[in-house]
Tab-separated table of N, CA, C and O in Angstrom:
chain	number	residue	atom	x	y	z
N	79	UNK	N	-17.784	-53.310	25.463
N	79	UNK	CA	-17.339	-51.932	25.453
N	79	UNK	C	-17.879	-51.219	24.218
N	79	UNK	O	-18.529	-51.813	23.378
N	80	UNK	N	-17.551	-49.954	24.096
N	80	UNK	CA	-18.001	-49.168	22.948
N	80	UNK	C	-16.939	-49.159	21.850
N	80	UNK	O	-15.745	-49.196	22.134
N	81	UNK	N	-17.401	-49.124	20.606
N	81	UNK	CA	-16.485	-49.026	19.471
N	81	UNK	C	-16.054	-47.573	19.317
N	81	UNK	O	-16.898	-46.689	19.221
N	82	UNK	N	-14.771	-47.344	19.310
N	82	UNK	CA	-14.244	-45.992	19.148
N	82	UNK	C	-13.296	-45.986	17.950
N	82	UNK	O	-12.268	-46.656	17.964
N	83	UNK	N	-13.675	-45.243	16.925
N	83	UNK	CA	-12.854	-45.143	15.719
N	83	UNK	C	-12.389	-43.703	15.564
N	83	UNK	O	-13.195	-42.779	15.573
N	84	UNK	N	-11.091	-43.519	15.420
N	84	UNK	CA	-10.547	-42.174	15.242
N	84	UNK	C	-10.867	-41.626	13.860
N	84	UNK	O	-10.935	-40.423	13.661
N	85	UNK	N	-11.029	-42.542	12.902
N	85	UNK	CA	-11.369	-42.168	11.536
N	85	UNK	C	-12.211	-43.292	10.933
N	85	UNK	O	-12.180	-44.416	11.418
N	86	UNK	N	-12.977	-42.995	9.888
N	86	UNK	CA	-13.789	-44.043	9.264
N	86	UNK	C	-12.905	-45.162	8.710
N	86	UNK	O	-11.889	-44.896	8.070
N	87	UNK	N	-13.287	-46.401	8.997
N	87	UNK	CA	-12.515	-47.531	8.514
N	87	UNK	C	-13.401	-48.775	8.427
N	87	UNK	O	-13.605	-49.470	9.429
N	88	UNK	N	-13.921	-49.022	7.235
N	88	UNK	CA	-14.724	-50.220	7.014
N	88	UNK	C	-13.904	-51.461	7.302
N	88	UNK	O	-14.396	-52.424	7.893
N	89	UNK	N	-12.649	-51.426	6.958
N	89	UNK	CA	-11.768	-52.570	7.170
N	89	UNK	C	-11.643	-52.902	8.659
N	89	UNK	O	-11.652	-54.072	9.037
N	90	UNK	N	-11.559	-51.897	9.514
N	90	UNK	CA	-11.449	-52.132	10.958
N	90	UNK	C	-12.700	-52.806	11.512
N	90	UNK	O	-12.611	-53.731	12.313
N	91	UNK	N	-13.864	-52.329	11.085
N	91	UNK	CA	-15.120	-52.922	11.558
N	91	UNK	C	-15.259	-54.345	11.013
N	91	UNK	O	-15.634	-55.262	11.748
N	92	UNK	N	-14.934	-54.552	9.745
N	92	UNK	CA	-15.010	-55.887	9.150
N	92	UNK	C	-14.065	-56.848	9.863
N	92	UNK	O	-14.426	-58.004	10.118
N	93	UNK	N	-12.883	-56.375	10.197
N	93	UNK	CA	-11.907	-57.213	10.900
N	93	UNK	C	-12.422	-57.577	12.299
N	93	UNK	O	-12.289	-58.720	12.736
N	94	UNK	N	-13.026	-56.627	12.985
N	94	UNK	CA	-13.580	-56.888	14.314
N	94	UNK	C	-14.696	-57.926	14.237
N	94	UNK	O	-14.722	-58.878	15.018
N	95	UNK	N	-15.598	-57.752	13.291
N	95	UNK	CA	-16.691	-58.712	13.134
N	95	UNK	C	-16.161	-60.088	12.748
N	95	UNK	O	-16.664	-61.112	13.216
N	96	UNK	N	-15.136	-60.101	11.900
N	96	UNK	CA	-14.510	-61.373	11.519
N	96	UNK	C	-13.877	-62.074	12.707
N	96	UNK	O	-13.975	-63.296	12.847
N	97	UNK	N	-13.248	-61.304	13.582
N	97	UNK	CA	-12.611	-61.905	14.763
N	97	UNK	C	-13.648	-62.481	15.728
N	97	UNK	O	-13.338	-63.345	16.538
N	98	UNK	N	-14.890	-62.020	15.591
N	98	UNK	CA	-15.985	-62.531	16.418
N	98	UNK	C	-16.711	-63.688	15.720
N	98	UNK	O	-17.677	-64.232	16.245
N	99	UNK	N	-16.253	-64.045	14.525
N	99	UNK	CA	-16.851	-65.154	13.774
N	99	UNK	C	-18.216	-64.813	13.183
N	99	UNK	O	-19.063	-65.689	13.066
N	100	UNK	N	-18.410	-63.570	12.784
N	100	UNK	CA	-19.724	-63.123	12.320
N	100	UNK	C	-19.817	-62.886	10.816
N	100	UNK	O	-20.794	-62.316	10.350
N	101	UNK	N	-18.848	-63.344	10.038
N	101	UNK	CA	-18.899	-63.157	8.588
N	101	UNK	C	-20.132	-63.860	8.029
N	101	UNK	O	-20.472	-64.959	8.431
N	102	UNK	N	-20.808	-63.183	7.097
N	102	UNK	CA	-21.942	-63.792	6.424
N	102	UNK	C	-23.217	-63.846	7.248
N	102	UNK	O	-24.193	-64.458	6.827
N	103	UNK	N	-23.240	-63.228	8.409
N	103	UNK	CA	-24.429	-63.225	9.270
N	103	UNK	C	-25.125	-61.872	9.171
N	103	UNK	O	-24.500	-60.868	8.870
N	104	UNK	N	-26.414	-61.830	9.444
N	104	UNK	CA	-27.153	-60.574	9.496
N	104	UNK	C	-26.948	-59.985	10.892
N	104	UNK	O	-27.386	-60.578	11.884
N	105	UNK	N	-26.267	-58.850	10.940
N	105	UNK	CA	-25.835	-58.271	12.206
N	105	UNK	C	-26.532	-56.943	12.448
N	105	UNK	O	-26.589	-56.096	11.560
N	106	UNK	N	-27.023	-56.775	13.655
N	106	UNK	CA	-27.562	-55.500	14.093
N	106	UNK	C	-26.625	-54.971	15.168
N	106	UNK	O	-26.467	-55.578	16.223
N	107	UNK	N	-25.970	-53.864	14.865
N	107	UNK	CA	-25.048	-53.213	15.793
N	107	UNK	C	-25.781	-52.054	16.443
N	107	UNK	O	-26.273	-51.163	15.751
N	108	UNK	N	-25.887	-52.081	17.767
N	108	UNK	CA	-26.639	-51.067	18.498
N	108	UNK	C	-25.658	-50.178	19.251
N	108	UNK	O	-24.856	-50.647	20.054
N	109	UNK	N	-25.751	-48.887	18.966
N	109	UNK	CA	-24.877	-47.888	19.571
N	109	UNK	C	-25.724	-46.918	20.378
N	109	UNK	O	-26.916	-46.754	20.133
N	110	UNK	N	-25.105	-46.252	21.326
N	110	UNK	CA	-25.848	-45.297	22.157
N	110	UNK	C	-25.739	-43.870	21.635
N	110	UNK	O	-26.398	-42.978	22.146
N	111	UNK	N	-24.917	-43.656	20.616
N	111	UNK	CA	-24.637	-42.283	20.203
N	111	UNK	C	-24.544	-42.174	18.682
N	111	UNK	O	-24.416	-43.173	17.988
N	112	UNK	N	-24.617	-40.938	18.221
N	112	UNK	CA	-24.341	-40.658	16.815
N	112	UNK	C	-22.837	-40.563	16.655
N	112	UNK	O	-22.193	-39.764	17.328
N	113	UNK	N	-22.276	-41.380	15.818
N	113	UNK	CA	-20.836	-41.381	15.593
N	113	UNK	C	-20.617	-41.456	14.085
N	113	UNK	O	-20.822	-42.505	13.474
N	114	UNK	N	-20.227	-40.336	13.498
N	114	UNK	CA	-20.050	-40.278	12.043
N	114	UNK	C	-19.021	-41.294	11.555
N	114	UNK	O	-19.205	-41.908	10.494
N	115	UNK	N	-17.954	-41.484	12.304
N	115	UNK	CA	-16.926	-42.440	11.882
N	115	UNK	C	-17.459	-43.870	11.886
N	115	UNK	O	-17.187	-44.646	10.968
N	116	UNK	N	-18.221	-44.213	12.899
N	116	UNK	CA	-18.800	-45.555	12.969
N	116	UNK	C	-19.827	-45.751	11.853
N	116	UNK	O	-19.842	-46.781	11.196
N	117	UNK	N	-20.663	-44.753	11.622
N	117	UNK	CA	-21.658	-44.836	10.557
N	117	UNK	C	-20.998	-45.056	9.202
N	117	UNK	O	-21.379	-45.961	8.451
N	118	UNK	N	-19.991	-44.263	8.885
N	118	UNK	CA	-19.291	-44.403	7.595
N	118	UNK	C	-18.590	-45.754	7.488
N	118	UNK	O	-18.522	-46.348	6.420
N	119	UNK	N	-18.088	-46.248	8.602
N	119	UNK	CA	-17.370	-47.525	8.610
N	119	UNK	C	-18.305	-48.707	8.384
N	119	UNK	O	-17.885	-49.730	7.853
N	120	UNK	N	-19.551	-48.575	8.788
N	120	UNK	CA	-20.514	-49.679	8.682
N	120	UNK	C	-21.298	-49.678	7.377
N	120	UNK	O	-21.868	-50.700	7.000
N	121	UNK	N	-21.344	-48.553	6.681
N	121	UNK	CA	-22.194	-48.422	5.501
N	121	UNK	C	-21.873	-49.412	4.392
N	121	UNK	O	-22.777	-49.843	3.679
N	122	UNK	N	-20.642	-49.789	4.225
N	122	UNK	CA	-20.250	-50.643	3.100
N	122	UNK	C	-20.174	-52.123	3.450
N	122	UNK	O	-19.691	-52.916	2.647
N	123	UNK	N	-20.649	-52.472	4.630
N	123	UNK	CA	-20.630	-53.880	5.017
N	123	UNK	C	-22.040	-54.441	4.821
N	123	UNK	O	-22.987	-54.010	5.475
N	124	UNK	N	-22.125	-55.383	3.902
N	124	UNK	CA	-23.417	-55.976	3.581
N	124	UNK	C	-23.946	-56.734	4.793
N	124	UNK	O	-23.198	-57.369	5.527
N	125	UNK	N	-25.243	-56.665	5.005
N	125	UNK	CA	-25.938	-57.370	6.088
N	125	UNK	C	-25.538	-56.870	7.477
N	125	UNK	O	-25.627	-57.596	8.454
N	126	UNK	N	-25.081	-55.626	7.546
N	126	UNK	CA	-24.801	-54.995	8.839
N	126	UNK	C	-25.651	-53.735	8.938
N	126	UNK	O	-25.568	-52.861	8.080
N	127	UNK	N	-26.480	-53.677	9.949
N	127	UNK	CA	-27.297	-52.492	10.199
N	127	UNK	C	-26.819	-51.858	11.495
N	127	UNK	O	-26.615	-52.551	12.491
N	128	UNK	N	-26.669	-50.553	11.488
N	128	UNK	CA	-26.276	-49.785	12.665
N	128	UNK	C	-27.476	-48.964	13.108
N	128	UNK	O	-28.063	-48.239	12.307
N	129	UNK	N	-27.843	-49.087	14.371
N	129	UNK	CA	-28.961	-48.323	14.915
N	129	UNK	C	-28.592	-47.762	16.282
N	129	UNK	O	-27.868	-48.397	17.045
N	130	UNK	N	-29.141	-46.573	16.560
N	130	UNK	CA	-29.002	-46.009	17.902
N	130	UNK	C	-29.990	-46.724	18.817
N	130	UNK	O	-31.092	-47.067	18.409
N	131	UNK	N	-29.602	-46.903	20.056
N	131	UNK	CA	-30.430	-47.633	21.016
N	131	UNK	C	-31.806	-47.002	21.176
N	131	UNK	O	-32.809	-47.699	21.300
N	132	UNK	N	-31.879	-45.685	21.137
N	132	UNK	CA	-33.168	-44.995	21.308
N	132	UNK	C	-34.092	-45.177	20.107
N	132	UNK	O	-35.286	-44.939	20.202
N	133	UNK	N	-33.554	-45.611	18.977
N	133	UNK	CA	-34.338	-45.750	17.745
N	133	UNK	C	-34.547	-47.205	17.338
N	133	UNK	O	-35.011	-47.486	16.238
N	134	UNK	N	-34.226	-48.124	18.216
N	134	UNK	CA	-34.295	-49.547	17.898
N	134	UNK	C	-35.748	-50.017	17.799
N	134	UNK	O	-36.579	-49.649	18.618
N	135	UNK	N	-36.033	-50.819	16.777
N	135	UNK	CA	-37.372	-51.351	16.553
N	135	UNK	C	-37.338	-52.875	16.618
N	135	UNK	O	-36.333	-53.504	16.277
N	136	UNK	N	-38.447	-53.443	17.013
N	136	UNK	CA	-38.552	-54.898	17.140
N	136	UNK	C	-38.269	-55.599	15.813
N	136	UNK	O	-37.649	-56.663	15.780
N	137	UNK	N	-38.730	-55.019	14.697
N	137	UNK	CA	-38.508	-55.640	13.391
N	137	UNK	C	-37.016	-55.826	13.126
N	137	UNK	O	-36.589	-56.879	12.631
N	138	UNK	N	-36.207	-54.826	13.451
N	138	UNK	CA	-34.766	-54.923	13.212
N	138	UNK	C	-34.138	-56.023	14.062
N	138	UNK	O	-33.247	-56.734	13.599
N	139	UNK	N	-34.612	-56.170	15.268
N	139	UNK	CA	-34.100	-57.228	16.143
N	139	UNK	C	-34.475	-58.588	15.564
N	139	UNK	O	-33.651	-59.512	15.522
N	140	UNK	N	-35.710	-58.732	15.095
N	140	UNK	CA	-36.160	-59.997	14.512
N	140	UNK	C	-35.430	-60.302	13.201
N	140	UNK	O	-35.184	-61.469	12.886
N	141	UNK	N	-35.088	-59.264	12.428
N	141	UNK	CA	-34.374	-59.439	11.160
N	141	UNK	C	-32.984	-60.012	11.380
N	141	UNK	O	-32.505	-60.841	10.609
N	142	UNK	N	-32.345	-59.584	12.441
N	142	UNK	CA	-30.937	-59.926	12.638
N	142	UNK	C	-30.756	-61.356	13.140
N	142	UNK	O	-31.634	-61.933	13.779
N	143	UNK	N	-29.601	-61.908	12.822
N	143	UNK	CA	-29.191	-63.197	13.381
N	143	UNK	C	-28.333	-62.985	14.623
N	143	UNK	O	-28.278	-63.847	15.492
N	144	UNK	N	-27.676	-61.827	14.650
N	144	UNK	CA	-26.759	-61.513	15.741
N	144	UNK	C	-26.967	-60.069	16.171
N	144	UNK	O	-27.028	-59.172	15.335
N	145	UNK	N	-27.045	-59.852	17.475
N	145	UNK	CA	-27.079	-58.504	18.037
N	145	UNK	C	-25.720	-58.205	18.649
N	145	UNK	O	-25.218	-58.989	19.448
N	146	UNK	N	-25.149	-57.077	18.271
N	146	UNK	CA	-23.921	-56.592	18.891
N	146	UNK	C	-24.295	-55.266	19.539
N	146	UNK	O	-24.669	-54.321	18.848
N	147	UNK	N	-24.247	-55.231	20.859
N	147	UNK	CA	-24.707	-54.060	21.600
N	147	UNK	C	-23.547	-53.468	22.378
N	147	UNK	O	-22.910	-54.167	23.176
N	148	UNK	N	-23.288	-52.186	22.137
N	148	UNK	CA	-22.253	-51.498	22.909
N	148	UNK	C	-22.691	-51.430	24.371
N	148	UNK	O	-23.883	-51.386	24.676
N	149	UNK	N	-21.730	-51.427	25.266
N	149	UNK	CA	-22.025	-51.407	26.693
N	149	UNK	C	-22.899	-50.208	27.070
N	149	UNK	O	-23.872	-50.351	27.816
N	150	UNK	N	-22.571	-49.037	26.560
N	150	UNK	CA	-23.367	-47.850	26.885
N	150	UNK	C	-24.762	-47.925	26.262
N	150	UNK	O	-25.721	-47.378	26.808
N	151	UNK	N	-24.901	-48.617	25.140
N	151	UNK	CA	-26.209	-48.769	24.501
N	151	UNK	C	-27.107	-49.670	25.335
N	151	UNK	O	-28.324	-49.471	25.370
N	152	UNK	N	-26.526	-50.623	26.019
N	152	UNK	CA	-27.310	-51.499	26.883
N	152	UNK	C	-27.971	-50.689	27.999
N	152	UNK	O	-29.147	-50.872	28.298
N	153	UNK	N	-27.236	-49.760	28.577
N	153	UNK	CA	-27.794	-48.877	29.603
N	153	UNK	C	-28.913	-48.024	29.026
N	153	UNK	O	-29.947	-47.820	29.672
N	154	UNK	N	-28.734	-47.529	27.805
N	154	UNK	CA	-29.770	-46.739	27.151
N	154	UNK	C	-31.018	-47.577	26.883
N	154	UNK	O	-32.140	-47.105	27.095
N	155	UNK	N	-30.843	-48.809	26.437
N	155	UNK	CA	-31.979	-49.691	26.199
N	155	UNK	C	-32.753	-49.938	27.495
N	155	UNK	O	-33.993	-49.948	27.498
N	156	UNK	N	-32.049	-50.145	28.589
N	156	UNK	CA	-32.710	-50.343	29.878
N	156	UNK	C	-33.479	-49.099	30.287
N	156	UNK	O	-34.587	-49.181	30.811
N	157	UNK	N	-32.904	-47.947	30.019
N	157	UNK	CA	-33.549	-46.680	30.364
N	157	UNK	C	-34.821	-46.471	29.548
N	157	UNK	O	-35.855	-46.077	30.076
N	158	UNK	N	-34.751	-46.743	28.262
N	158	UNK	CA	-35.863	-46.486	27.359
N	158	UNK	C	-36.945	-47.575	27.467
N	158	UNK	O	-38.140	-47.274	27.494
N	159	UNK	N	-36.538	-48.823	27.521
N	159	UNK	CA	-37.484	-49.927	27.452
N	159	UNK	C	-37.715	-50.632	28.783
N	159	UNK	O	-38.477	-51.592	28.844
N	160	UNK	N	-37.023	-50.225	29.821
N	160	UNK	CA	-37.168	-50.865	31.126
N	160	UNK	C	-36.260	-52.056	31.265
N	160	UNK	O	-35.644	-52.520	30.312
N	161	UNK	N	-36.162	-52.555	32.466
N	161	UNK	CA	-35.250	-53.688	32.751
N	161	UNK	C	-35.918	-55.006	32.504
N	161	UNK	O	-37.025	-55.246	32.639
């Protein structure tokens, strides 16, 4: 599903990633939209990169150890890069 934050909260994003067992990993979070709250929430988490699906580059995928892709971003990736 998509991450929806009513307000910026680094702690909420860190807690979510922790619950997924991703602490200490290089994470690429792919979103389908510009979301100021999500951007602000991710900025202070080391080794977490947030990218819009339309702006995703191969280097970023290769850099990451883990890809976290929002459901709507997956549809955007299919649209932009094919199935």
